[in-house]
Structures are given as structure tokens and as C-alpha cells.
């Protein structure tokens, strides 16, 4: 059974940074794509970033490009999202996800429980 557990969310002022982490178990981690999604109240879930199995290829949505960095450690079965220059519009519940194609939002089929990120102005 796949389990994805996020950590690192919290409250930060605009312009600040946070680092989210996700620990994965239950499926051969290095064979899978990993991604981060977010959902703000009243909005649809947004695909924020994805990374391929080796870490050589990444995807970012336009809204976070240049500010967020996704990375993975296949030895530790973890994926991280470094978020810099945070804006109030980044406020959302952030979800770690696992799938088969790093840049295809529809290819993710396992999800974590989410972690809240709140950016104050």
C-alpha cells in the first residue's frame, strides 16, 4: 500500500521561504514520478511541480516557476519542495503525489493527506 506523508507546512510572511517534504513508502520509489499539487479554498487543485524518477527532469507551473524547486532523494524515498519568495496567493493545502509521468497532471494516482501553507501579507 502506497503511503505519502507530507511535512513542513506552516505560516510564513510574504517574501519568506518554506520547505515541504514528503516521505514515500509502499512502491519502488525510484521507478515513479513525484509531484506537488495545491488547492486553495474555492479553487481547483493546481499542479505545481513534478520530477521524473531520476531527478533529471522537472516541471513547474508558470505561477511558481523561478520561485519553487522540486527535488528528490531516491536513497531516502523523499521528495521536497523548496518554496522561496512566497506570496499570499501561494496559500493552499499542498499535496504530495506519485505517478507515472512527471509532467502530466493526470498521471498521478497516489496522494498524501496534505499540509497547510499560509502566507500572510
mmCIF file of C-alpha atoms in Angstrom:
data_model
loop_
_atom_site.group_PDB
_atom_site.id
_atom_site.type_symbol
_atom_site.label_atom_id
_atom_site.label_comp_id
_atom_site.label_asym_id
_atom_site.label_seq_id
_atom_site.Cartn_x
_atom_site.Cartn_y
_atom_site.Cartn_z
ATOM 1 C CA UNK A 1 0.000 0.000 0.000
ATOM 2 C CA UNK A 2 1.379 3.369 -1.044
ATOM 3 C CA UNK A 3 1.756 5.945 1.689
ATOM 4 C CA UNK A 4 2.795 9.556 1.173
ATOM 5 C CA UNK A 5 3.289 11.730 4.238
ATOM 6 C CA UNK A 6 3.908 15.456 3.883
ATOM 7 C CA UNK A 7 5.555 17.734 6.407
ATOM 8 C CA UNK A 8 6.910 21.261 6.617
ATOM 9 C CA UNK A 9 3.851 23.406 6.127
ATOM 10 C CA UNK A 10 3.097 26.407 8.294
ATOM 11 C CA UNK A 11 2.612 30.148 8.479
ATOM 12 C CA UNK A 12 5.123 32.484 6.854
ATOM 13 C CA UNK A 13 5.211 36.135 5.889
ATOM 14 C CA UNK A 14 5.202 37.211 2.279
ATOM 15 C CA UNK A 15 8.694 37.049 0.842
ATOM 16 C CA UNK A 16 9.681 34.237 3.148
ATOM 17 C CA UNK A 17 10.542 30.601 2.484
ATOM 18 C CA UNK A 18 9.297 27.170 3.424
ATOM 19 C CA UNK A 19 10.476 23.689 2.586
ATOM 20 C CA UNK A 20 7.961 20.881 2.218
ATOM 21 C CA UNK A 21 8.976 17.250 2.411
ATOM 22 C CA UNK A 22 7.195 14.043 1.527
ATOM 23 C CA UNK A 23 8.164 10.569 2.684
ATOM 24 C CA UNK A 24 7.004 7.751 0.430
ATOM 25 C CA UNK A 25 6.575 4.047 1.055
ATOM 26 C CA UNK A 26 4.836 1.059 -0.459
ATOM 27 C CA UNK A 27 6.031 1.251 -4.069
ATOM 28 C CA UNK A 28 9.500 1.248 -5.586
ATOM 29 C CA UNK A 29 10.171 4.949 -5.213
ATOM 30 C CA UNK A 30 12.890 5.305 -7.807
ATOM 31 C CA UNK A 31 10.589 3.961 -10.535
ATOM 32 C CA UNK A 32 7.987 6.658 -10.095
ATOM 33 C CA UNK A 33 7.440 10.288 -10.908
ATOM 34 C CA UNK A 34 6.720 12.567 -7.975
ATOM 35 C CA UNK A 35 4.850 15.815 -7.861
ATOM 36 C CA UNK A 36 3.328 18.549 -5.763
ATOM 37 C CA UNK A 37 -0.176 19.903 -6.140
ATOM 38 C CA UNK A 38 -2.008 22.568 -4.195
ATOM 39 C CA UNK A 39 -5.588 23.559 -3.577
ATOM 40 C CA UNK A 40 -6.756 26.885 -2.235
ATOM 41 C CA UNK A 41 -10.259 27.340 -0.777
ATOM 42 C CA UNK A 42 -12.844 27.553 -3.512
ATOM 43 C CA UNK A 43 -10.345 26.735 -6.244
ATOM 44 C CA UNK A 44 -9.478 23.665 -8.256
ATOM 45 C CA UNK A 45 -6.422 21.605 -7.483
ATOM 46 C CA UNK A 46 -3.365 23.008 -9.255
ATOM 47 C CA UNK A 47 -0.380 21.009 -10.499
ATOM 48 C CA UNK A 48 2.597 22.927 -9.143
ATOM 49 C CA UNK A 49 5.713 20.844 -9.825
ATOM 50 C CA UNK A 50 6.814 17.421 -10.994
ATOM 51 C CA UNK A 51 10.068 15.478 -11.147
ATOM 52 C CA UNK A 52 10.977 12.360 -13.057
ATOM 53 C CA UNK A 53 12.326 9.193 -11.496
ATOM 54 C CA UNK A 54 15.992 10.200 -11.692
ATOM 55 C CA UNK A 55 15.582 13.864 -10.861
ATOM 56 C CA UNK A 56 16.964 14.900 -14.241
ATOM 57 C CA UNK A 57 13.729 16.429 -15.478
ATOM 58 C CA UNK A 58 11.370 18.793 -13.730
ATOM 59 C CA UNK A 59 8.140 20.618 -14.459
ATOM 60 C CA UNK A 60 6.850 23.839 -12.895
ATOM 61 C CA UNK A 61 3.647 25.728 -13.355
ATOM 62 C CA UNK A 62 4.029 29.300 -14.534
ATOM 63 C CA UNK A 63 2.750 30.553 -11.194
ATOM 64 C CA UNK A 64 5.752 29.144 -9.291
ATOM 65 C CA UNK A 65 8.498 28.974 -11.900
ATOM 66 C CA UNK A 66 11.665 30.652 -10.645
ATOM 67 C CA UNK A 67 10.500 30.577 -7.011
ATOM 68 C CA UNK A 68 9.922 26.893 -6.224
ATOM 69 C CA UNK A 69 12.346 23.998 -6.627
ATOM 70 C CA UNK A 70 11.409 20.335 -6.538
ATOM 71 C CA UNK A 71 13.995 17.702 -5.692
ATOM 72 C CA UNK A 72 14.132 14.067 -4.677
ATOM 73 C CA UNK A 73 16.378 11.705 -2.767
ATOM 74 C CA UNK A 74 15.891 8.153 -4.017
ATOM 75 C CA UNK A 75 18.089 6.755 -1.237
ATOM 76 C CA UNK A 76 15.719 8.190 1.379
ATOM 77 C CA UNK A 77 12.464 7.854 -0.590
ATOM 78 C CA UNK A 78 11.708 11.525 -0.173
ATOM 79 C CA UNK A 79 10.700 14.421 -2.380
ATOM 80 C CA UNK A 80 10.937 18.057 -1.369
ATOM 81 C CA UNK A 81 9.586 21.387 -2.497
ATOM 82 C CA UNK A 82 11.662 24.442 -1.649
ATOM 83 C CA UNK A 83 9.425 27.498 -1.809
ATOM 84 C CA UNK A 84 11.050 30.935 -1.895
ATOM 85 C CA UNK A 85 9.662 34.446 -2.345
ATOM 86 C CA UNK A 86 6.295 33.261 -1.112
ATOM 87 C CA UNK A 87 3.207 35.287 -1.918
ATOM 88 C CA UNK A 88 -0.211 35.386 -0.243
ATOM 89 C CA UNK A 89 -1.645 33.687 -3.345
ATOM 90 C CA UNK A 90 0.553 30.652 -2.579
ATOM 91 C CA UNK A 91 -1.680 29.957 0.420
ATOM 92 C CA UNK A 92 -3.177 26.496 -0.033
ATOM 93 C CA UNK A 93 -3.115 22.907 1.100
ATOM 94 C CA UNK A 94 -0.132 21.276 -0.602
ATOM 95 C CA UNK A 95 -0.295 17.621 -1.607
ATOM 96 C CA UNK A 96 2.494 15.246 -2.490
ATOM 97 C CA UNK A 97 1.636 12.831 -5.287
ATOM 98 C CA UNK A 98 3.135 9.832 -7.020
ATOM 99 C CA UNK A 99 2.599 8.820 -10.610
ATOM 100 C CA UNK A 100 3.995 7.600 -13.899
ATOM 101 C CA UNK A 101 4.741 10.755 -15.929
ATOM 102 C CA UNK A 102 6.304 13.732 -14.191
ATOM 103 C CA UNK A 103 4.829 16.488 -16.348
ATOM 104 C CA UNK A 104 1.340 15.043 -16.812
ATOM 105 C CA UNK A 105 -1.018 16.085 -14.037
ATOM 106 C CA UNK A 106 -3.426 13.267 -14.970
ATOM 107 C CA UNK A 107 -0.747 10.594 -14.480
ATOM 108 C CA UNK A 108 -0.614 10.950 -10.696
ATOM 109 C CA UNK A 109 -2.604 8.305 -8.864
ATOM 110 C CA UNK A 110 -1.499 8.356 -5.228
ATOM 111 C CA UNK A 111 -1.823 11.296 -2.876
ATOM 112 C CA UNK A 112 -0.766 12.369 0.567
ATOM 113 C CA UNK A 113 -3.085 13.884 3.146
ATOM 114 C CA UNK A 114 -1.861 17.423 2.524
ATOM 115 C CA UNK A 115 -0.104 20.098 4.530
ATOM 116 C CA UNK A 116 -1.319 23.659 5.004
ATOM 117 C CA UNK A 117 0.791 26.581 3.818
ATOM 118 C CA UNK A 118 -0.366 30.049 4.789
ATOM 119 C CA UNK A 119 1.388 33.184 3.554
ATOM 120 C CA UNK A 120 0.473 36.396 5.323
ATOM 121 C CA UNK A 121 0.745 39.789 3.665
#
